[in-house]
Amino acid sequence: MPRALDAEWRSLSFSALILRLILDYPLDDETPQSRLKQIGMMSVLYYMHQGNQRLTLTNIIEVTSLTRGGVTETIDRLVNRKILTEAMVKNSMGRGQAREFKIAPDIFKKLRSLQGG
């Protein structure tokens, strides 16, 4: 039981931190709708991260059923905020390049400091 509770607390802490980072620090050219999309996207990405899924555009599109443009617009804002990091990797076919994202290590550092560990 303690492990399940720990995971629940980590998930709630992550959501609260992301909410504060996005709502408390709006970018100049973004709308409230854009901020809500970013918060929702981070929930999906955290879920994917917890399931050890690669955070590529293709995988995110598959999970969300959003258009490539819709995913890219939101992801680019999160990269801009430094909530996500981006790297170019080989695509799943091994021939071309694909954008792969990770939740920024600083986010997990902030979480650990909030949790006292």
Short mmCIF file of C-alpha atoms in Angstrom, two decimals:
data_model
loop_
_atom_site.label_atom_id
_atom_site.label_comp_id
_atom_site.label_asym_id
_atom_site.label_seq_id
_atom_site.Cartn_x
_atom_site.Cartn_y
_atom_site.Cartn_z
CA MET A 1 0.00 0.00 0.00
CA PRO A 2 2.72 2.59 0.77
CA ARG A 3 4.15 2.29 -2.75
CA ALA A 4 0.76 2.98 -4.32
CA LEU A 5 0.34 6.01 -2.08
CA ASP A 6 3.85 7.24 -2.93
CA ALA A 7 3.10 6.99 -6.65
CA GLU A 8 -0.16 8.87 -6.14
CA TRP A 9 1.62 11.65 -4.23
CA ARG A 10 4.32 11.91 -6.91
CA SER A 11 1.66 12.18 -9.61
CA LEU A 12 -0.25 14.86 -7.70
CA SER A 13 2.97 16.76 -6.96
CA PHE A 14 3.96 16.62 -10.61
CA SER A 15 0.56 17.92 -11.74
CA ALA A 16 0.60 20.75 -9.19
CA LEU A 17 4.14 21.79 -10.15
CA ILE A 18 3.34 21.82 -13.87
CA LEU A 19 0.15 23.78 -13.23
CA ARG A 20 2.09 26.42 -11.30
CA LEU A 21 4.95 26.62 -13.83
CA ILE A 22 2.55 27.21 -16.71
CA LEU A 23 -0.11 29.40 -15.08
CA ASP A 24 2.23 31.54 -12.98
CA TYR A 25 4.62 32.29 -15.85
CA PRO A 26 2.59 32.97 -19.00
CA LEU A 27 4.53 33.60 -22.19
CA ASP A 28 3.89 36.94 -23.93
CA ASP A 29 2.29 35.54 -27.07
CA GLU A 30 0.12 32.76 -25.64
CA THR A 31 -3.56 32.52 -24.86
CA PRO A 32 -5.22 30.97 -21.80
CA GLN A 33 -6.35 28.16 -24.13
CA SER A 34 -2.73 27.48 -25.07
CA ARG A 35 -1.76 27.24 -21.39
CA LEU A 36 -4.56 24.75 -20.75
CA LYS A 37 -3.40 22.65 -23.71
CA GLN A 38 0.12 22.63 -22.27
CA ILE A 39 -1.13 21.48 -18.87
CA GLY A 40 -3.18 18.72 -20.50
CA MET A 41 -0.27 17.68 -22.72
CA MET A 42 2.04 17.40 -19.71
CA SER A 43 -0.47 15.08 -18.05
CA VAL A 44 -0.39 12.84 -21.12
CA LEU A 45 3.41 13.00 -21.34
CA TYR A 46 3.81 12.12 -17.66
CA TYR A 47 1.50 9.14 -18.16
CA MET A 48 3.59 8.05 -21.17
CA HIS A 49 6.82 8.62 -19.20
CA GLN A 50 5.52 6.44 -16.36
CA GLY A 51 4.73 3.71 -18.91
CA ASN A 52 8.27 3.91 -20.37
CA GLN A 53 6.95 5.05 -23.76
CA ARG A 54 9.23 7.16 -25.94
CA LEU A 55 8.01 10.74 -26.20
CA THR A 56 8.17 11.16 -29.97
CA LEU A 57 5.72 13.12 -32.09
CA THR A 58 4.40 9.90 -33.62
CA ASN A 59 3.78 8.28 -30.23
CA ILE A 60 2.17 11.41 -28.80
CA ILE A 61 -0.10 11.72 -31.85
CA GLU A 62 -1.06 8.06 -31.47
CA VAL A 63 -1.96 8.49 -27.79
CA THR A 64 -3.79 11.84 -28.12
CA SER A 65 -5.35 11.51 -31.59
CA LEU A 66 -4.39 15.15 -32.18
CA THR A 67 -3.06 16.38 -35.50
CA ARG A 68 0.68 16.66 -36.00
CA GLY A 69 0.34 20.45 -36.06
CA GLY A 70 -1.67 20.47 -32.84
CA VAL A 71 0.90 18.34 -31.03
CA THR A 72 3.85 20.29 -32.43
CA GLU A 73 2.40 23.66 -31.41
CA THR A 74 1.89 22.58 -27.81
CA ILE A 75 5.15 20.64 -27.53
CA ASP A 76 7.16 23.57 -28.92
CA ARG A 77 5.79 25.83 -26.19
CA LEU A 78 6.77 23.29 -23.53
CA VAL A 79 10.29 23.07 -24.99
CA ASN A 80 10.39 26.88 -25.05
CA ARG A 81 9.49 26.92 -21.34
CA LYS A 82 12.26 24.35 -20.68
CA ILE A 83 9.74 21.93 -19.20
CA LEU A 84 10.68 19.47 -21.96
CA THR A 85 14.04 18.83 -23.58
CA GLU A 86 14.36 17.84 -27.22
CA ALA A 87 16.83 15.65 -29.09
CA MET A 88 17.05 14.34 -32.63
CA VAL A 89 17.16 10.54 -32.75
CA LYS A 90 16.78 7.86 -35.41
CA ASN A 91 13.15 7.24 -36.25
CA SER A 92 11.47 3.91 -35.56
CA MET A 93 12.39 2.67 -39.05
CA GLY A 94 16.06 3.47 -38.34
CA ARG A 95 16.50 5.56 -41.47
CA GLY A 96 15.49 9.14 -40.75
CA GLN A 97 15.46 11.57 -37.88
CA ALA A 98 12.74 12.01 -35.29
CA ARG A 99 12.25 14.52 -32.50
CA GLU A 100 12.27 12.86 -29.09
CA PHE A 101 11.34 14.69 -25.92
CA LYS A 102 12.03 14.15 -22.26
CA ILE A 103 10.65 15.82 -19.19
CA ALA A 104 13.43 18.20 -18.14
CA PRO A 105 15.61 16.92 -15.29
CA ASP A 106 15.03 20.22 -13.45
CA ILE A 107 11.36 19.31 -13.10
CA PHE A 108 12.24 16.13 -11.24
CA LYS A 109 14.80 18.03 -9.11
CA LYS A 110 12.08 20.49 -8.09
CA LEU A 111 9.77 17.60 -7.25
CA ARG A 112 12.40 15.93 -5.09
CA SER A 113 13.03 19.19 -3.22
CA LEU A 114 9.28 19.62 -2.64
CA GLN A 115 9.08 16.07 -1.29
CA GLY A 116 12.03 16.60 1.02
CA GLY A 117 14.29 14.07 -0.68
#
